PDB file of C-alpha atoms in Angstrom:
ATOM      1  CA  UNK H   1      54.865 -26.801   5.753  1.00 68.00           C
ATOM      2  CA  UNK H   2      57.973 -24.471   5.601  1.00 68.00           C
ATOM      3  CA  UNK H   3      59.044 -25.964   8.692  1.00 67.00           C
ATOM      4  CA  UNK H   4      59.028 -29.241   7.777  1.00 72.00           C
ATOM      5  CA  UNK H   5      60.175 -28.904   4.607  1.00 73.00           C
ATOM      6  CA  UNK H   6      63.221 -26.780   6.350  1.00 68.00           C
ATOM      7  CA  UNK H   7      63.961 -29.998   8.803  1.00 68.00           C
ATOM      8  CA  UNK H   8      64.059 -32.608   6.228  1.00 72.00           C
ATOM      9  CA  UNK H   9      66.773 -30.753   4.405  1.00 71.00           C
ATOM     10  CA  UNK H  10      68.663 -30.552   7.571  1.00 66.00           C
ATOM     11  CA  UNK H  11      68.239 -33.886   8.448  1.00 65.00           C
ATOM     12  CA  UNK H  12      69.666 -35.339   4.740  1.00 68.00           C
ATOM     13  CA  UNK H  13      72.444 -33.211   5.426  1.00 62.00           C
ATOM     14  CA  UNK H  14      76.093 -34.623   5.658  1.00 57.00           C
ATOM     15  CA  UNK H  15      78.887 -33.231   8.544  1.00 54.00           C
ATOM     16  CA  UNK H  16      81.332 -32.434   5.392  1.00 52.00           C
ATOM     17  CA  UNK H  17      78.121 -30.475   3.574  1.00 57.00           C
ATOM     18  CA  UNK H  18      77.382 -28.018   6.921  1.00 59.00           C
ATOM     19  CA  UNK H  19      80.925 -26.694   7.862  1.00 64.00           C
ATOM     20  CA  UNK H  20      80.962 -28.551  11.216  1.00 65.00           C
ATOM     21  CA  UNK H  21      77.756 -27.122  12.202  1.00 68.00           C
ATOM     22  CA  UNK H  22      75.380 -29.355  14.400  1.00 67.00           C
ATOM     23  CA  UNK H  23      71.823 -29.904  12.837  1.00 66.00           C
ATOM     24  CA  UNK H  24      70.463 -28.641  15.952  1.00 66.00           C
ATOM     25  CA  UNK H  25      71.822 -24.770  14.549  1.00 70.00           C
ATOM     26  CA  UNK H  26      71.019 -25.563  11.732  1.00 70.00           C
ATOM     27  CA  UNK H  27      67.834 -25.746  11.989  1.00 70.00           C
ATOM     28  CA  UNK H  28      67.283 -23.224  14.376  1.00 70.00           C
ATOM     29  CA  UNK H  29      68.852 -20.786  11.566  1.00 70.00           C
ATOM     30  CA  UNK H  30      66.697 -21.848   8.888  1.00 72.00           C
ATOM     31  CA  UNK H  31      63.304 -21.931  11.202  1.00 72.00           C
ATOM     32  CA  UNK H  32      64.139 -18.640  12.539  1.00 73.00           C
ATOM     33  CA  UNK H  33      64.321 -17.116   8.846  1.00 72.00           C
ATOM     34  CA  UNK H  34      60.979 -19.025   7.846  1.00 73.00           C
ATOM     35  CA  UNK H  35      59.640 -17.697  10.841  1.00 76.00           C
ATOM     36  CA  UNK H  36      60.610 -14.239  10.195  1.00 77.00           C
ATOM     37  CA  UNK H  37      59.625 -14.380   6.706  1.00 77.00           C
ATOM     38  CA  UNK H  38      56.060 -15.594   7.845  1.00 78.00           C
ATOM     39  CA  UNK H  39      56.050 -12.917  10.516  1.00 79.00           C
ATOM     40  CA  UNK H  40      56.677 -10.110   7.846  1.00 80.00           C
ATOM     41  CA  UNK H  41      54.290 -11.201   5.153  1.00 79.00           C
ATOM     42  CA  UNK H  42      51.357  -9.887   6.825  1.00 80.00           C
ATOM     43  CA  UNK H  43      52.810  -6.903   8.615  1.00 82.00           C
ATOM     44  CA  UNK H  44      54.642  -5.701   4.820  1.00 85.00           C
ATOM     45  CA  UNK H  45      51.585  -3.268   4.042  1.00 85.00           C
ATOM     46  CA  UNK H  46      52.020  -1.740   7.128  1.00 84.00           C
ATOM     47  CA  UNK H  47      54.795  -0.226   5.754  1.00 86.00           C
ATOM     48  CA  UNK H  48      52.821   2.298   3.912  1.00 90.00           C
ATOM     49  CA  UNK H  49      49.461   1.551   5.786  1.00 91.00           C
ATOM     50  CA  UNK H  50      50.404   2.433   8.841  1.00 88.00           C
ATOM     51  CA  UNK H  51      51.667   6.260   8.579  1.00 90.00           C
ATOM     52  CA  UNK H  52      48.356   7.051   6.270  1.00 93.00           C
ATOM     53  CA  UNK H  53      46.186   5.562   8.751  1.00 90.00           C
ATOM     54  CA  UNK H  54      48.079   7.889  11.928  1.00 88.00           C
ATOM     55  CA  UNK H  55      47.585  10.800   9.594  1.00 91.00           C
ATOM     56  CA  UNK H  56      44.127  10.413   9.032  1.00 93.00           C
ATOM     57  CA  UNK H  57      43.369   9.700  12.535  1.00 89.00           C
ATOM     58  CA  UNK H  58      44.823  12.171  13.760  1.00 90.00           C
ATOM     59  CA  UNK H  59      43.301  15.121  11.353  1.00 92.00           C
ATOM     60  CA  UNK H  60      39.923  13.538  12.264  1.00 92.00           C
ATOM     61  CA  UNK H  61      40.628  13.575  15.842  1.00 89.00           C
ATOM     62  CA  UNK H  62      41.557  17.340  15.561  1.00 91.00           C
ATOM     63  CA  UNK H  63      38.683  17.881  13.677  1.00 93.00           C
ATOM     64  CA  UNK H  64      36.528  16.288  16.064  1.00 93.00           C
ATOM     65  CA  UNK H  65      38.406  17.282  19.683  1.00 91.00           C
ATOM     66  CA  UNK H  66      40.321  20.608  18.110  1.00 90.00           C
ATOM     67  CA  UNK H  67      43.554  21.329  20.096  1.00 88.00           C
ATOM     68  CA  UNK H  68      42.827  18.674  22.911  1.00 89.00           C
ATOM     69  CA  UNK H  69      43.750  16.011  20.575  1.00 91.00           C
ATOM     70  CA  UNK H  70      47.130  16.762  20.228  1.00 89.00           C
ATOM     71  CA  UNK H  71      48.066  15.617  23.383  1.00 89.00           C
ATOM     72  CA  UNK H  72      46.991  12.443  22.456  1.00 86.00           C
ATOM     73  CA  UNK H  73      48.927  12.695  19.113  1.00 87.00           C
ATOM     74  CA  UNK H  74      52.405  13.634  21.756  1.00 89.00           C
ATOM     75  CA  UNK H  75      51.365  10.738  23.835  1.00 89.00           C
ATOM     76  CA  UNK H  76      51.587   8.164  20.713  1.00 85.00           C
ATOM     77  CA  UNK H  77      54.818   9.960  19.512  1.00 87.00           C
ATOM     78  CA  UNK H  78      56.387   9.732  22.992  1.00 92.00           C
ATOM     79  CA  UNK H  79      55.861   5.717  22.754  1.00 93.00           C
ATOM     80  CA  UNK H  80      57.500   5.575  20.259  1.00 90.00           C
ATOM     81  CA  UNK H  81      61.274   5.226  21.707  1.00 94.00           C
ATOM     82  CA  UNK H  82      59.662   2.983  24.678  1.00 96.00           C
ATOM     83  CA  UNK H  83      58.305   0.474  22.006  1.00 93.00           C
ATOM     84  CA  UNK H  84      62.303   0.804  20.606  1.00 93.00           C
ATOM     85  CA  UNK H  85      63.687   0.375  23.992  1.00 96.00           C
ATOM     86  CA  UNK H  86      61.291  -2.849  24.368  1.00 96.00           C
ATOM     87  CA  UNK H  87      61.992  -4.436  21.046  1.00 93.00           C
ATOM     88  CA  UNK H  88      66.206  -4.199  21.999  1.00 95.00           C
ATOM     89  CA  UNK H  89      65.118  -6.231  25.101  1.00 97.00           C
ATOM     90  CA  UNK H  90      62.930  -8.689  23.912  1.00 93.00           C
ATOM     91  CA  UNK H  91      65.593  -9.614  21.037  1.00 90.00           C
ATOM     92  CA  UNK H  92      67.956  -9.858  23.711  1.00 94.00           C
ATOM     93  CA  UNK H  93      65.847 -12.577  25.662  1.00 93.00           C
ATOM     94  CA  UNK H  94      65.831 -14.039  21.718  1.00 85.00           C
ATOM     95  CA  UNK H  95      69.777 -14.629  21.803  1.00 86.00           C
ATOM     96  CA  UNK H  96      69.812 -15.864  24.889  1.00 90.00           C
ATOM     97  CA  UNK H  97      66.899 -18.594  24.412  1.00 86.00           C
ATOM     98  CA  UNK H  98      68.565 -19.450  20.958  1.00 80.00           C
ATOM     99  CA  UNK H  99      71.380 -21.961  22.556  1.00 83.00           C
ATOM    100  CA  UNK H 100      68.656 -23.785  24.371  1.00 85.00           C
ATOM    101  CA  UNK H 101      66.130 -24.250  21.468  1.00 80.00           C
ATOM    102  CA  UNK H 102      69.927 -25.706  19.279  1.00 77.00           C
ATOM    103  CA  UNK H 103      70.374 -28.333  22.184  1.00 82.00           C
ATOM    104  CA  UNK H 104      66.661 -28.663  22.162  1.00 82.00           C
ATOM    105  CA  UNK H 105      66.240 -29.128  18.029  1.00 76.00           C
ATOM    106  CA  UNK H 106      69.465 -31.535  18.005  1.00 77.00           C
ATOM    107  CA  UNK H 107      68.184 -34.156  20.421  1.00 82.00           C
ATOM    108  CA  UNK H 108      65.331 -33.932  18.622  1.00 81.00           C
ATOM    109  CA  UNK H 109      67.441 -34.477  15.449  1.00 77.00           C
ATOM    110  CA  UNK H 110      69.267 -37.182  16.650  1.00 81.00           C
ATOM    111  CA  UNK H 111      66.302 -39.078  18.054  1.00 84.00           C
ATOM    112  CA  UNK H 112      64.514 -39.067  14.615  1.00 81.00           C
ATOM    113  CA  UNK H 113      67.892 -40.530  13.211  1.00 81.00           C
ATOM    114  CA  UNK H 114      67.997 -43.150  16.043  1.00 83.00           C
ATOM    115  CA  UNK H 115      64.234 -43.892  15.066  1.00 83.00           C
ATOM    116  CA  UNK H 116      65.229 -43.701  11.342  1.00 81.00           C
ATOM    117  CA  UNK H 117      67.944 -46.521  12.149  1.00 82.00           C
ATOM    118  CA  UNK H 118      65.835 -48.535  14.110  1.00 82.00           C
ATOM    119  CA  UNK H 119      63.078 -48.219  10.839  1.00 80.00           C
ATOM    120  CA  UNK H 120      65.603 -49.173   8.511  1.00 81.00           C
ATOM    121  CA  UNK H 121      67.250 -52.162   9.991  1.00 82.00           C
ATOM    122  CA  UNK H 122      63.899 -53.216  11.252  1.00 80.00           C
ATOM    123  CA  UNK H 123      64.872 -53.358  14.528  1.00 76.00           C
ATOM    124  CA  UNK H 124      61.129 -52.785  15.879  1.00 71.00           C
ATOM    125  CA  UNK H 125      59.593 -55.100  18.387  1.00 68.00           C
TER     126      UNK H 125
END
């Protein structure tokens, strides 16, 4: 819904209203921050969630294993910069797909005007 919603403010857009951008960015901001914002919603109560859960975990598992356990506690800490090291990447294959999906979203932009045109002068066969 967000989505749409997001494209059919983009599309009533005028040039002298978006600073020279093309829809096709355009869009691709706005989705991108929807998408994010969708993305984080269900992930927020992690925030706190998420430490409470490792700390109760890992108590029980001591309980349960005694010392043996905390080499599976160093294993999840030592992860930790690999899952930071993986994140850099995979936001760098982000930037680098974002110029395709812009070309991508403004042909798509400017064939919904074409078929907008075609609609309104009743051009249909």
């Amino acid at each position: 819904v967000v989505m749409a919603l997001v494209f059919r403010k983009a599309l009533g857009l005028y040039t002298w209203e978006n600073g020279g951008w093309g829809i096709g960015e355009i869009v691709n901001l706005m989705s991108n921050d929807s998408q994010k914002f969708f993305e984080l919603m269900p992930q927020f109560h992690l925030l706190w969630a998420a430490p409470l859960q490792i700390l109760i975990t890992a108590y029980f598992l001591i309980a349960q294993l005694g010392v043996a356990a905390v080499a599976g506690i160093g294993v999840m800490i030592g992860v930790i910069p690999f899952n930071a090291c993986l994140a850099k990447v995979l936001d760098r294959f982000r930037k680098r797909h974002l110029p395709v999906t812009d070309h991508r979203l403004r042909l798509c932009a400017e064939s919904l005007g074409g078929m907008r045109i075609v609609k309104l002068f009743c051009w249909e066969m």
